[in-house]
Amino acid sequence: NIVEWYEYAIYGHLVLSLEKHFFRGSAIGVWLGFGVTFLARPLGGLVLGVIGDRWGRRVAVNISIVGMLIGTVGQGCLPSQNCGIPWLANLGLIVLVILRFIQGLCAAGEIGTISTYLTEVSSKSIISRGISLVYITAMVGFLCAKFMVFILEAGLGESAMAAWGWRLPFIFALLPGVTAVIGRRALPESGMFLEEKANNSKAVDVSVVEKFKQVLTKYWINILVGIGCTGAYGVLCYGVGVWIQSFLASSGLSSGDRMLADLISRIVGIFSTVMFGWAADKYGVFFVLALGTVATMVLSLPLWILIAADPTSFVPVMLGYSIGFGLLQPWCGALTYHFDVELFPTEVRNTGMAFTFNVAFAIFGGAAPVIALESAEASWLGPGIFYVLGGALSFLTMSLAFYLERKGKIQLSSVRRNPYYGPLGYDKGIPPPKVMEDNDSMSDDGISSKGTSQADLASETHKTKANQA
């Protein structure tokens, strides 16, 4: 996962070089190239999600890493505008966009499949901590990309880096990428998937088209809930993590201070994710994630005011961006993976999670930098209000989802029922029978897929025998 997100992020750290070599100096063009991945992500979530649900999680994670490796190394080998042959230079631009599209497909499949895989192979007592590795390793991958570019710029110098050195970060991905491919080939298949395939093969071995139809028609409420709950993470990830860097640069904060602020933010995110994962395992992912959305609503505007009041001073930027938002992003982000995975049963879990998460990021993440920029031009408080609205969207969606489950319209947890709501209660309640009708397997924590505990089943059996007697 570190390798995959290094490969995904390296483009963003080389936009100036790519702008010159491929897009003829067009800043809009190079960022449109960046945005191509967002267009690809819903499609990638569906395609690789169906592969994971039809042929196994192991197959899907191997396809995602191979595709990402091809897309990354290929970008470093393309002919640029400096080749002196116009048609070849134009071909290089076209292939670059195609490779970015492939990266978007594979990034989408990676998120859905690796989240599903970690959920299914982790012990139920540590699911949130296990799945938080997705967020942690992604942050490490982003840091590796940033440091690779920094080291090459310092070692080669600006002129050499601009001329040919920009290719090296792409090409250097080959060795760790091949190592990752070899390692993933040795991964065992998810036991939960194999059990579902053995016991419910008709649900697993359906056609690709039927799997699409099943997810989009039978679980459309779950998809909408997941999209809404992922909104806060998308806004924080790209409206804060990406856009604020450009805001600080345009405001005059030095490049060294910006890099240090981003480094502190990533480190805070990595270590705090462990804490949030532990809290979700102890008190329930719904409860802890709901607190994160409330914290986003309450703290986002004051944190933005702290940053915007003096964006050229490192201390307020560090406090507001690196520490404040550095805590909010993993609080909403790392737990969103677990929340979305829980929304879907085993036979469609990979497809449902991947499609839901990536549609949300295509909508909220893709639009967040533009909305933040426009809101800043409208009012200096605009971005802070935008972040508050992102948190409010997720909180209201979770509140509605809680209501819908109580009414029997949806089941929010398909892997670990307890803990889920934590201090909110209802963990040991029984969802109405119409919520789940297809499977009645018993989970490790004593809750059937219909939401009925072993104790309740035993009680019903005893009553039936008594009536018969």
GROMACS .gro file of C-alpha atoms in nm:
model
  469
    1ASN     CA    1   0.000   0.000   0.000
    2ILE     CA    2   0.293   0.236   0.068
    3VAL     CA    3   0.427   0.169  -0.281
    4GLU     CA    4   0.087   0.218  -0.442
    5TRP     CA    5   0.026   0.558  -0.282
    6TYR     CA    6   0.384   0.671  -0.348
    7GLU     CA    7   0.315   0.602  -0.715
    8TYR     CA    8  -0.020   0.783  -0.701
    9ALA     CA    9   0.122   1.093  -0.527
   10ILE     CA   10   0.443   1.146  -0.723
   11TYR     CA   11   0.261   1.327  -1.007
   12GLY     CA   12   0.140   1.598  -0.771
   13HIS     CA   13   0.494   1.677  -0.654
   14LEU     CA   14   0.624   1.717  -1.010
   15VAL     CA   15   0.350   1.932  -1.160
   16LEU     CA   16   0.588   2.212  -1.259
   17SER     CA   17   0.811   1.978  -1.457
   18LEU     CA   18   0.516   1.797  -1.614
   19GLU     CA   19   0.357   2.131  -1.702
   20LYS     CA   20   0.668   2.225  -1.900
   21HIS     CA   21   0.740   1.887  -2.064
   22PHE     CA   22   0.387   1.776  -2.156
   23PHE     CA   23   0.132   2.055  -2.122
   24ARG     CA   24   0.323   2.341  -2.295
   25GLY     CA   25   0.324   2.555  -1.983
   26SER     CA   26  -0.048   2.521  -1.911
   27ALA     CA   27  -0.115   2.507  -1.537
   28ILE     CA   28  -0.479   2.421  -1.603
   29GLY     CA   29  -0.375   2.136  -1.831
   30VAL     CA   30  -0.146   1.972  -1.579
   31TRP     CA   31  -0.413   1.984  -1.307
   32LEU     CA   32  -0.671   1.844  -1.548
   33GLY     CA   33  -0.426   1.559  -1.593
   34PHE     CA   34  -0.425   1.521  -1.216
   35GLY     CA   35  -0.806   1.527  -1.208
   36VAL     CA   36  -0.839   1.244  -1.461
   37THR     CA   37  -0.789   1.000  -1.177
   38PHE     CA   38  -1.108   1.123  -1.009
   39LEU     CA   39  -1.309   1.044  -1.321
   40ALA     CA   40  -1.163   0.694  -1.323
   41ARG     CA   41  -1.219   0.614  -0.957
   42PRO     CA   42  -1.592   0.522  -0.958
   43LEU     CA   43  -1.535   0.297  -1.258
   44GLY     CA   44  -1.227   0.143  -1.098
   45GLY     CA   45  -1.420   0.081  -0.778
   46LEU     CA   46  -1.690  -0.107  -0.967
   47VAL     CA   47  -1.459  -0.308  -1.193
   48LEU     CA   48  -1.201  -0.418  -0.936
   49GLY     CA   49  -1.472  -0.447  -0.672
   50VAL     CA   50  -1.662  -0.698  -0.884
   51ILE     CA   51  -1.339  -0.886  -0.954
   52GLY     CA   52  -1.277  -0.905  -0.578
   53ASP     CA   53  -1.631  -1.028  -0.509
   54ARG     CA   54  -1.636  -1.270  -0.801
   55TRP     CA   55  -1.285  -1.417  -0.809
   56GLY     CA   56  -1.140  -1.318  -0.471
   57ARG     CA   57  -0.978  -1.028  -0.283
   58ARG     CA   58  -0.630  -1.166  -0.356
   59VAL     CA   59  -0.683  -1.138  -0.732
   60ALA     CA   60  -0.805  -0.778  -0.709
   61VAL     CA   61  -0.519  -0.650  -0.491
   62ASN     CA   62  -0.265  -0.804  -0.728
   63ILE     CA   63  -0.427  -0.643  -1.032
   64SER     CA   64  -0.430  -0.302  -0.859
   65ILE     CA   65  -0.058  -0.305  -0.772
   66VAL     CA   66   0.047  -0.427  -1.120
   67GLY     CA   67  -0.168  -0.164  -1.293
   68MET     CA   68  -0.037   0.114  -1.069
   69LEU     CA   69   0.323   0.005  -1.131
   70ILE     CA   70   0.275   0.010  -1.509
   71GLY     CA   71   0.108   0.351  -1.492
   72THR     CA   72   0.385   0.501  -1.279
   73VAL     CA   73   0.698   0.369  -1.447
   74GLY     CA   74   0.541   0.436  -1.786
   75GLN     CA   75   0.506   0.808  -1.707
   76GLY     CA   76   0.880   0.832  -1.651
   77CYS     CA   77   0.956   0.682  -1.994
   78LEU     CA   78   0.730   0.894  -2.214
   79PRO     CA   79   0.855   1.128  -2.490
   80SER     CA   80   0.806   1.492  -2.394
   81GLN     CA   81   0.786   1.824  -2.580
   82ASN     CA   82   1.167   1.836  -2.578
   83CYS     CA   83   1.200   1.534  -2.806
   84GLY     CA   84   1.181   1.759  -3.112
   85ILE     CA   85   0.921   1.547  -3.293
   86PRO     CA   86   0.574   1.708  -3.263
   87TRP     CA   87   0.365   1.397  -3.331
   88LEU     CA   88   0.572   1.195  -3.084
   89ALA     CA   89   0.537   1.467  -2.820
   90ASN     CA   90   0.159   1.472  -2.869
   91LEU     CA   91   0.152   1.093  -2.840
   92GLY     CA   92   0.343   1.124  -2.511
   93LEU     CA   93   0.074   1.359  -2.376
   94ILE     CA   94  -0.208   1.125  -2.479
   95VAL     CA   95  -0.037   0.823  -2.322
   96LEU     CA   96   0.031   1.025  -2.005
   97VAL     CA   97  -0.341   1.093  -1.963
   98ILE     CA   98  -0.419   0.725  -2.030
   99LEU     CA   99  -0.166   0.615  -1.768
  100ARG     CA  100  -0.314   0.859  -1.516
  101PHE     CA  101  -0.657   0.709  -1.590
  102ILE     CA  102  -0.514   0.362  -1.523
  103GLN     CA  103  -0.371   0.489  -1.194
  104GLY     CA  104  -0.716   0.618  -1.099
  105LEU     CA  105  -0.872   0.280  -1.175
  106CYS     CA  106  -0.612   0.098  -0.967
  107ALA     CA  107  -0.619   0.346  -0.676
  108ALA     CA  108  -0.995   0.299  -0.653
  109GLY     CA  109  -0.960  -0.078  -0.658
  110GLU     CA  110  -0.681  -0.065  -0.401
  111ILE     CA  111  -0.889   0.128  -0.148
  112GLY     CA  112  -1.192  -0.097  -0.173
  113THR     CA  113  -1.012  -0.429  -0.194
  114ILE     CA  114  -0.740  -0.379   0.067
  115SER     CA  115  -0.998  -0.234   0.310
  116THR     CA  116  -1.221  -0.537   0.254
  117TYR     CA  117  -0.929  -0.776   0.284
  118LEU     CA  118  -0.796  -0.629   0.610
  119THR     CA  119  -1.146  -0.628   0.758
  120GLU     CA  120  -1.197  -0.995   0.677
  121VAL     CA  121  -0.856  -1.124   0.789
  122SER     CA  122  -0.832  -0.918   1.110
  123SER     CA  123  -0.949  -1.054   1.442
  124LYS     CA  124  -1.286  -0.899   1.525
  125SER     CA  125  -1.142  -0.738   1.837
  126ILE     CA  126  -0.894  -0.530   1.632
  127ILE     CA  127  -1.074  -0.463   1.301
  128SER     CA  128  -1.052  -0.084   1.330
  129ARG     CA  129  -0.681  -0.097   1.414
  130GLY     CA  130  -0.622  -0.340   1.130
  131ILE     CA  131  -0.805  -0.135   0.870
  132SER     CA  132  -0.640   0.186   0.994
  133LEU     CA  133  -0.323   0.052   0.831
  134VAL     CA  134  -0.478   0.164   0.500
  135TYR     CA  135  -0.462   0.526   0.615
  136ILE     CA  136  -0.124   0.496   0.788
  137THR     CA  137   0.052   0.336   0.492
  138ALA     CA  138  -0.105   0.588   0.252
  139MET     CA  139   0.042   0.871   0.462
  140VAL     CA  140   0.381   0.701   0.457
  141GLY     CA  141   0.353   0.667   0.078
  142PHE     CA  142   0.279   1.039   0.042
  143LEU     CA  143   0.577   1.123   0.262
  144CYS     CA  144   0.804   0.895   0.056
  145ALA     CA  145   0.697   1.071  -0.263
  146LYS     CA  146   0.764   1.414  -0.113
  147PHE     CA  147   1.106   1.314   0.021
  148MET     CA  148   1.210   1.145  -0.303
  149VAL     CA  149   1.148   1.465  -0.497
  150PHE     CA  150   1.317   1.676  -0.227
  151ILE     CA  151   1.631   1.457  -0.222
  152LEU     CA  152   1.661   1.453  -0.601
  153GLU     CA  153   1.616   1.830  -0.626
  154ALA     CA  154   1.885   1.883  -0.363
  155GLY     CA  155   2.125   1.631  -0.520
  156LEU     CA  156   2.081   1.706  -0.890
  157GLY     CA  157   2.012   2.075  -0.878
  158GLU     CA  158   1.720   2.264  -1.030
  159SER     CA  159   1.847   2.264  -1.390
  160ALA     CA  160   1.916   1.888  -1.407
  161MET     CA  161   1.592   1.808  -1.224
  162ALA     CA  162   1.394   2.020  -1.468
  163ALA     CA  163   1.570   1.873  -1.773
  164TRP     CA  164   1.565   1.498  -1.702
  165GLY     CA  165   1.570   1.431  -1.327
  166TRP     CA  166   1.191   1.452  -1.303
  167ARG     CA  167   1.176   1.107  -1.466
  168LEU     CA  168   1.366   0.936  -1.186
  169PRO     CA  169   1.094   0.932  -0.914
  170PHE     CA  170   0.866   0.750  -1.157
  171ILE     CA  171   1.131   0.500  -1.267
  172PHE     CA  172   1.261   0.439  -0.913
  173ALA     CA  173   0.918   0.295  -0.828
  174LEU     CA  174   1.009  -0.014  -1.031
  175LEU     CA  175   1.217  -0.199  -0.769
  176PRO     CA  176   0.986  -0.160  -0.466
  177GLY     CA  177   0.690  -0.209  -0.698
  178VAL     CA  178   0.815  -0.545  -0.826
  179THR     CA  179   0.890  -0.645  -0.466
  180ALA     CA  180   0.532  -0.556  -0.368
  181VAL     CA  181   0.394  -0.756  -0.660
  182ILE     CA  182   0.595  -1.063  -0.556
  183GLY     CA  183   0.483  -1.021  -0.194
  184ARG     CA  184   0.116  -0.987  -0.282
  185ARG     CA  185   0.125  -1.304  -0.491
  186ALA     CA  186   0.193  -1.487  -0.164
  187LEU     CA  187  -0.110  -1.342   0.017
  188PRO     CA  188  -0.365  -1.603   0.129
  189GLU     CA  189  -0.725  -1.552   0.023
  190SER     CA  190  -0.968  -1.409   0.278
  191GLY     CA  191  -1.121  -1.691   0.482
  192MET     CA  192  -1.451  -1.504   0.504
  193PHE     CA  193  -1.469  -1.487   0.122
  194LEU     CA  194  -1.384  -1.858   0.085
  195GLU     CA  195  -1.651  -1.949   0.341
  196GLU     CA  196  -1.910  -1.738   0.159
  197LYS     CA  197  -1.814  -1.894  -0.174
  198ALA     CA  198  -1.848  -2.244  -0.028
  199ASN     CA  199  -2.178  -2.184   0.152
  200ASN     CA  200  -2.346  -1.938  -0.082
  201SER     CA  201  -2.187  -1.996  -0.422
  202LYS     CA  202  -2.494  -1.877  -0.613
  203ALA     CA  203  -2.458  -1.528  -0.464
  204VAL     CA  204  -2.083  -1.517  -0.532
  205ASP     CA  205  -2.063  -1.678  -0.876
  206VAL     CA  206  -2.306  -1.447  -1.055
  207SER     CA  207  -2.217  -1.266  -1.376
  208VAL     CA  208  -2.040  -0.932  -1.371
  209VAL     CA  209  -2.350  -0.751  -1.497
  210GLU     CA  210  -2.568  -0.919  -1.235
  211LYS     CA  211  -2.322  -0.820  -0.962
  212PHE     CA  212  -2.341  -0.455  -1.075
  213LYS     CA  213  -2.718  -0.473  -1.074
  214GLN     CA  214  -2.729  -0.639  -0.733
  215VAL     CA  215  -2.518  -0.370  -0.569
  216LEU     CA  216  -2.688  -0.071  -0.732
  217THR     CA  217  -3.048  -0.189  -0.685
  218LYS     CA  218  -3.050  -0.388  -0.362
  219TYR     CA  219  -2.804  -0.176  -0.162
  220TRP     CA  220  -2.866   0.173  -0.297
  221ILE     CA  221  -2.957   0.308   0.048
  222ASN     CA  222  -2.629   0.172   0.188
  223ILE     CA  223  -2.442   0.339  -0.099
  224LEU     CA  224  -2.604   0.678  -0.031
  225VAL     CA  225  -2.529   0.649   0.341
  226GLY     CA  226  -2.165   0.564   0.267
  227ILE     CA  227  -2.127   0.853   0.022
  228GLY     CA  228  -2.268   1.103   0.271
  229CYS     CA  229  -2.056   0.973   0.558
  230THR     CA  230  -1.741   0.989   0.345
  231GLY     CA  231  -1.806   1.355   0.257
  232ALA     CA  232  -1.619   1.499   0.557
  233TYR     CA  233  -1.311   1.293   0.476
  234GLY     CA  234  -1.313   1.401   0.110
  235VAL     CA  235  -1.341   1.767   0.206
  236LEU     CA  236  -1.065   1.744   0.468
  237CYS     CA  237  -0.833   1.539   0.247
  238TYR     CA  238  -0.839   1.765  -0.060
  239GLY     CA  239  -0.996   2.087   0.068
  240VAL     CA  240  -0.742   2.103   0.353
  241GLY     CA  241  -0.457   1.863   0.276
  242VAL     CA  242  -0.413   1.973  -0.087
  243TRP     CA  243  -0.563   2.320  -0.124
  244ILE     CA  244  -0.424   2.480   0.192
  245GLN     CA  245  -0.071   2.405   0.068
  246SER     CA  246  -0.135   2.618  -0.242
  247PHE     CA  247  -0.303   2.884  -0.024
  248LEU     CA  248   0.004   2.904   0.199
  249ALA     CA  249   0.234   2.925  -0.104
  250SER     CA  250   0.034   3.210  -0.259
  251SER     CA  251   0.023   3.386   0.080
  252GLY     CA  252   0.404   3.390   0.099
  253LEU     CA  253   0.493   3.115   0.347
  254SER     CA  254   0.839   2.984   0.262
  255SER     CA  255   0.875   2.646   0.090
  256GLY     CA  256   1.076   2.512   0.384
  257ASP     CA  257   0.803   2.608   0.633
  258ARG     CA  258   0.536   2.458   0.408
  259MET     CA  259   0.725   2.131   0.385
  260LEU     CA  260   0.780   2.120   0.761
  261ALA     CA  261   0.413   2.196   0.827
  262ASP     CA  262   0.307   1.917   0.593
  263LEU     CA  263   0.558   1.676   0.749
  264ILE     CA  264   0.426   1.747   1.100
  265SER     CA  265   0.069   1.704   0.975
  266ARG     CA  266   0.147   1.361   0.828
  267ILE     CA  267   0.328   1.246   1.142
  268VAL     CA  268   0.041   1.365   1.363
  269GLY     CA  269  -0.198   1.178   1.135
  270ILE     CA  270   0.002   0.854   1.144
  271PHE     CA  271   0.030   0.837   1.523
  272SER     CA  272  -0.322   0.963   1.600
  273THR     CA  273  -0.470   0.702   1.364
  274VAL     CA  274  -0.351   0.432   1.602
  275MET     CA  275  -0.538   0.605   1.886
  276PHE     CA  276  -0.859   0.644   1.684
  277GLY     CA  277  -0.841   0.281   1.571
  278TRP     CA  278  -0.806   0.166   1.931
  279ALA     CA  279  -1.100   0.385   2.038
  280ALA     CA  280  -1.320   0.245   1.759
  281ASP     CA  281  -1.233  -0.111   1.862
  282LYS     CA  282  -1.326  -0.032   2.221
  283TYR     CA  283  -1.630   0.195   2.180
  284GLY     CA  284  -1.755   0.123   1.826
  285VAL     CA  285  -1.672   0.271   1.488
  286PHE     CA  286  -2.009   0.448   1.453
  287PHE     CA  287  -1.970   0.629   1.786
  288VAL     CA  288  -1.608   0.739   1.737
  289LEU     CA  289  -1.663   0.846   1.374
  290ALA     CA  290  -1.973   1.044   1.476
  291LEU     CA  291  -1.761   1.227   1.734
  292GLY     CA  292  -1.511   1.306   1.456
  293THR     CA  293  -1.780   1.465   1.241
  294VAL     CA  294  -1.897   1.674   1.538
  295ALA     CA  295  -1.538   1.781   1.605
  296THR     CA  296  -1.505   1.882   1.239
  297MET     CA  297  -1.818   2.098   1.265
  298VAL     CA  298  -1.704   2.265   1.587
  299LEU     CA  299  -1.331   2.312   1.526
  300SER     CA  300  -1.290   2.371   1.152
  301LEU     CA  301  -1.383   2.739   1.148
  302PRO     CA  302  -1.163   2.838   1.447
  303LEU     CA  303  -0.870   2.641   1.299
  304TRP     CA  304  -0.912   2.814   0.962
  305ILE     CA  305  -0.930   3.156   1.129
  306LEU     CA  306  -0.603   3.075   1.310
  307ILE     CA  307  -0.435   2.990   0.980
  308ALA     CA  308  -0.583   3.270   0.767
  309ALA     CA  309  -0.517   3.542   1.024
  310ASP     CA  310  -0.140   3.511   0.971
  311PRO     CA  311  -0.057   3.261   0.693
  312THR     CA  312   0.306   3.377   0.666
  313SER     CA  313   0.385   3.284   1.027
  314PHE     CA  314   0.485   2.925   1.093
  315VAL     CA  315   0.350   2.890   1.449
  316PRO     CA  316  -0.021   2.956   1.378
  317VAL     CA  317   0.004   2.746   1.060
  318MET     CA  318   0.156   2.461   1.259
  319LEU     CA  319  -0.111   2.483   1.530
  320GLY     CA  320  -0.405   2.515   1.292
  321TYR     CA  321  -0.299   2.308   0.991
  322SER     CA  322  -0.040   2.059   1.117
  323ILE     CA  323  -0.191   1.974   1.455
  324GLY     CA  324  -0.558   2.080   1.439
  325PHE     CA  325  -0.650   1.956   1.093
  326GLY     CA  326  -0.379   1.692   1.128
  327LEU     CA  327  -0.599   1.532   1.395
  328LEU     CA  328  -0.937   1.587   1.227
  329GLN     CA  329  -0.839   1.428   0.896
  330PRO     CA  330  -0.746   1.082   1.035
  331TRP     CA  331  -1.030   1.098   1.285
  332CYS     CA  332  -1.281   1.114   1.000
  333GLY     CA  333  -1.061   0.946   0.739
  334ALA     CA  334  -0.916   0.630   0.891
  335LEU     CA  335  -1.251   0.528   1.042
  336THR     CA  336  -1.445   0.594   0.721
  337TYR     CA  337  -1.283   0.289   0.560
  338HIS     CA  338  -1.419   0.066   0.836
  339PHE     CA  339  -1.761   0.231   0.837
  340ASP     CA  340  -1.804   0.188   0.460
  341VAL     CA  341  -1.686  -0.175   0.461
  342GLU     CA  342  -1.940  -0.265   0.731
  343LEU     CA  343  -2.230  -0.145   0.514
  344PHE     CA  344  -2.220  -0.447   0.281
  345PRO     CA  345  -2.243  -0.827   0.325
  346THR     CA  346  -1.961  -1.055   0.212
  347GLU     CA  347  -2.089  -1.138  -0.138
  348VAL     CA  348  -2.094  -0.768  -0.246
  349ARG     CA  349  -1.865  -0.611   0.015
  350ASN     CA  350  -1.572  -0.536  -0.215
  351THR     CA  351  -1.789  -0.387  -0.490
  352GLY     CA  352  -2.011  -0.189  -0.255
  353MET     CA  353  -1.729  -0.039  -0.051
  354ALA     CA  354  -1.508   0.047  -0.350
  355PHE     CA  355  -1.789   0.207  -0.549
  356THR     CA  356  -1.929   0.401  -0.252
  357PHE     CA  357  -1.597   0.538  -0.131
  358ASN     CA  358  -1.471   0.638  -0.474
  359VAL     CA  359  -1.793   0.805  -0.586
  360ALA     CA  360  -1.777   1.011  -0.265
  361PHE     CA  361  -1.417   1.109  -0.332
  362ALA     CA  362  -1.489   1.189  -0.697
  363ILE     CA  363  -1.766   1.425  -0.582
  364PHE     CA  364  -1.632   1.580  -0.262
  365GLY     CA  365  -1.257   1.530  -0.300
  366GLY     CA  366  -1.243   1.630  -0.666
  367ALA     CA  367  -1.447   1.946  -0.613
  368ALA     CA  368  -1.303   2.045  -0.273
  369PRO     CA  369  -1.000   2.249  -0.392
  370VAL     CA  370  -1.213   2.449  -0.637
  371ILE     CA  371  -1.487   2.514  -0.380
  372ALA     CA  372  -1.228   2.614  -0.118
  373LEU     CA  373  -1.066   2.856  -0.364
  374GLU     CA  374  -1.395   3.013  -0.471
  375SER     CA  375  -1.517   3.042  -0.113
  376ALA     CA  376  -1.191   3.213  -0.012
  377GLU     CA  377  -1.241   3.471  -0.286
  378ALA     CA  378  -1.599   3.531  -0.171
  379SER     CA  379  -1.507   3.569   0.198
  380TRP     CA  380  -1.196   3.510   0.406
  381LEU     CA  381  -1.410   3.287   0.630
  382GLY     CA  382  -1.536   3.089   0.331
  383PRO     CA  383  -1.305   2.784   0.346
  384GLY     CA  384  -1.368   2.740   0.719
  385ILE     CA  385  -1.743   2.743   0.661
  386PHE     CA  386  -1.697   2.492   0.377
  387TYR     CA  387  -1.512   2.253   0.610
  388VAL     CA  388  -1.789   2.290   0.869
  389LEU     CA  389  -2.049   2.198   0.607
  390GLY     CA  390  -1.849   1.889   0.514
  391GLY     CA  391  -1.858   1.771   0.875
  392ALA     CA  392  -2.228   1.858   0.901
  393LEU     CA  393  -2.311   1.651   0.591
  394SER     CA  394  -2.149   1.340   0.738
  395PHE     CA  395  -2.302   1.393   1.082
  396LEU     CA  396  -2.653   1.437   0.943
  397THR     CA  397  -2.609   1.131   0.721
  398MET     CA  398  -2.502   0.922   1.019
  399SER     CA  399  -2.799   1.048   1.221
  400LEU     CA  400  -3.034   0.954   0.938
  401ALA     CA  401  -2.867   0.613   0.904
  402PHE     CA  402  -2.917   0.550   1.278
  403TYR     CA  403  -3.287   0.632   1.237
  404LEU     CA  404  -3.321   0.410   0.929
  405GLU     CA  405  -3.166   0.113   1.106
  406ARG     CA  406  -3.402   0.151   1.398
  407LYS     CA  407  -3.686   0.145   1.145
  408GLY     CA  408  -3.550  -0.167   0.978
  409LYS     CA  409  -3.467  -0.002   0.644
  410ILE     CA  410  -3.094  -0.072   0.651
  411GLN     CA  411  -2.831  -0.272   0.838
  412LEU     CA  412  -2.515  -0.072   0.907
  413SER     CA  413  -2.285  -0.342   1.045
  414SER     CA  414  -2.230  -0.669   0.862
  415VAL     CA  415  -1.900  -0.781   1.019
  416ARG     CA  416  -1.885  -0.670   1.383
  417ARG     CA  417  -2.208  -0.577   1.554
  418ASN     CA  418  -2.066  -0.519   1.898
  419PRO     CA  419  -1.914  -0.272   1.968
  420TYR     CA  420  -2.061  -0.043   1.703
  421TYR     CA  421  -2.277   0.227   1.860
  422GLY     CA  422  -2.083   0.224   2.189
  423PRO     CA  423  -2.225   0.455   2.457
  424LEU     CA  424  -2.515   0.539   2.224
  425GLY     CA  425  -2.653   0.196   2.308
  426TYR     CA  426  -2.846  -0.040   2.081
  427ASP     CA  427  -2.541  -0.262   2.018
  428LYS     CA  428  -2.726  -0.558   2.163
  429GLY     CA  429  -3.057  -0.469   2.008
  430ILE     CA  430  -3.207  -0.688   1.737
  431PRO     CA  431  -3.263  -0.519   1.399
  432PRO     CA  432  -3.604  -0.600   1.253
  433PRO     CA  433  -3.591  -0.929   1.058
  434LYS     CA  434  -3.660  -0.765   0.722
  435VAL     CA  435  -3.322  -0.587   0.732
  436MET     CA  436  -3.128  -0.899   0.628
  437GLU     CA  437  -3.292  -1.190   0.453
  438ASP     CA  438  -3.024  -1.369   0.254
  439ASN     CA  439  -2.782  -1.517   0.504
  440ASP     CA  440  -2.812  -1.637   0.862
  441SER     CA  441  -2.452  -1.727   0.943
  442MET     CA  442  -2.325  -1.668   1.295
  443SER     CA  443  -2.033  -1.430   1.349
  444ASP     CA  444  -1.752  -1.476   1.598
  445ASP     CA  445  -1.902  -1.229   1.843
  446GLY     CA  446  -2.229  -1.424   1.865
  447ILE     CA  447  -2.437  -1.213   1.630
  448SER     CA  448  -2.600  -1.366   1.324
  449SER     CA  449  -2.607  -1.182   0.993
  450LYS     CA  450  -2.970  -1.109   1.070
  451GLY     CA  451  -2.856  -0.929   1.382
  452THR     CA  452  -2.978  -1.197   1.626
  453SER     CA  453  -2.751  -1.300   1.910
  454GLN     CA  454  -2.689  -1.660   2.016
  455ALA     CA  455  -2.862  -1.591   2.346
  456ASP     CA  456  -3.173  -1.467   2.167
  457LEU     CA  457  -3.175  -1.771   1.938
  458ALA     CA  458  -3.143  -2.000   2.238
  459SER     CA  459  -3.432  -1.820   2.409
  460GLU     CA  460  -3.653  -1.855   2.103
  461THR     CA  461  -3.566  -2.226   2.074
  462HIS     CA  462  -3.653  -2.280   2.440
  463LYS     CA  463  -3.991  -2.107   2.392
  464THR     CA  464  -4.066  -2.316   2.084
  465LYS     CA  465  -3.992  -2.644   2.268
  466ALA     CA  466  -4.203  -2.532   2.561
  467ASN     CA  467  -4.497  -2.455   2.334
  468GLN     CA  468  -4.460  -2.791   2.159
  469ALA     CA  469  -4.457  -2.971   2.496
   0.00000   0.00000   0.00000
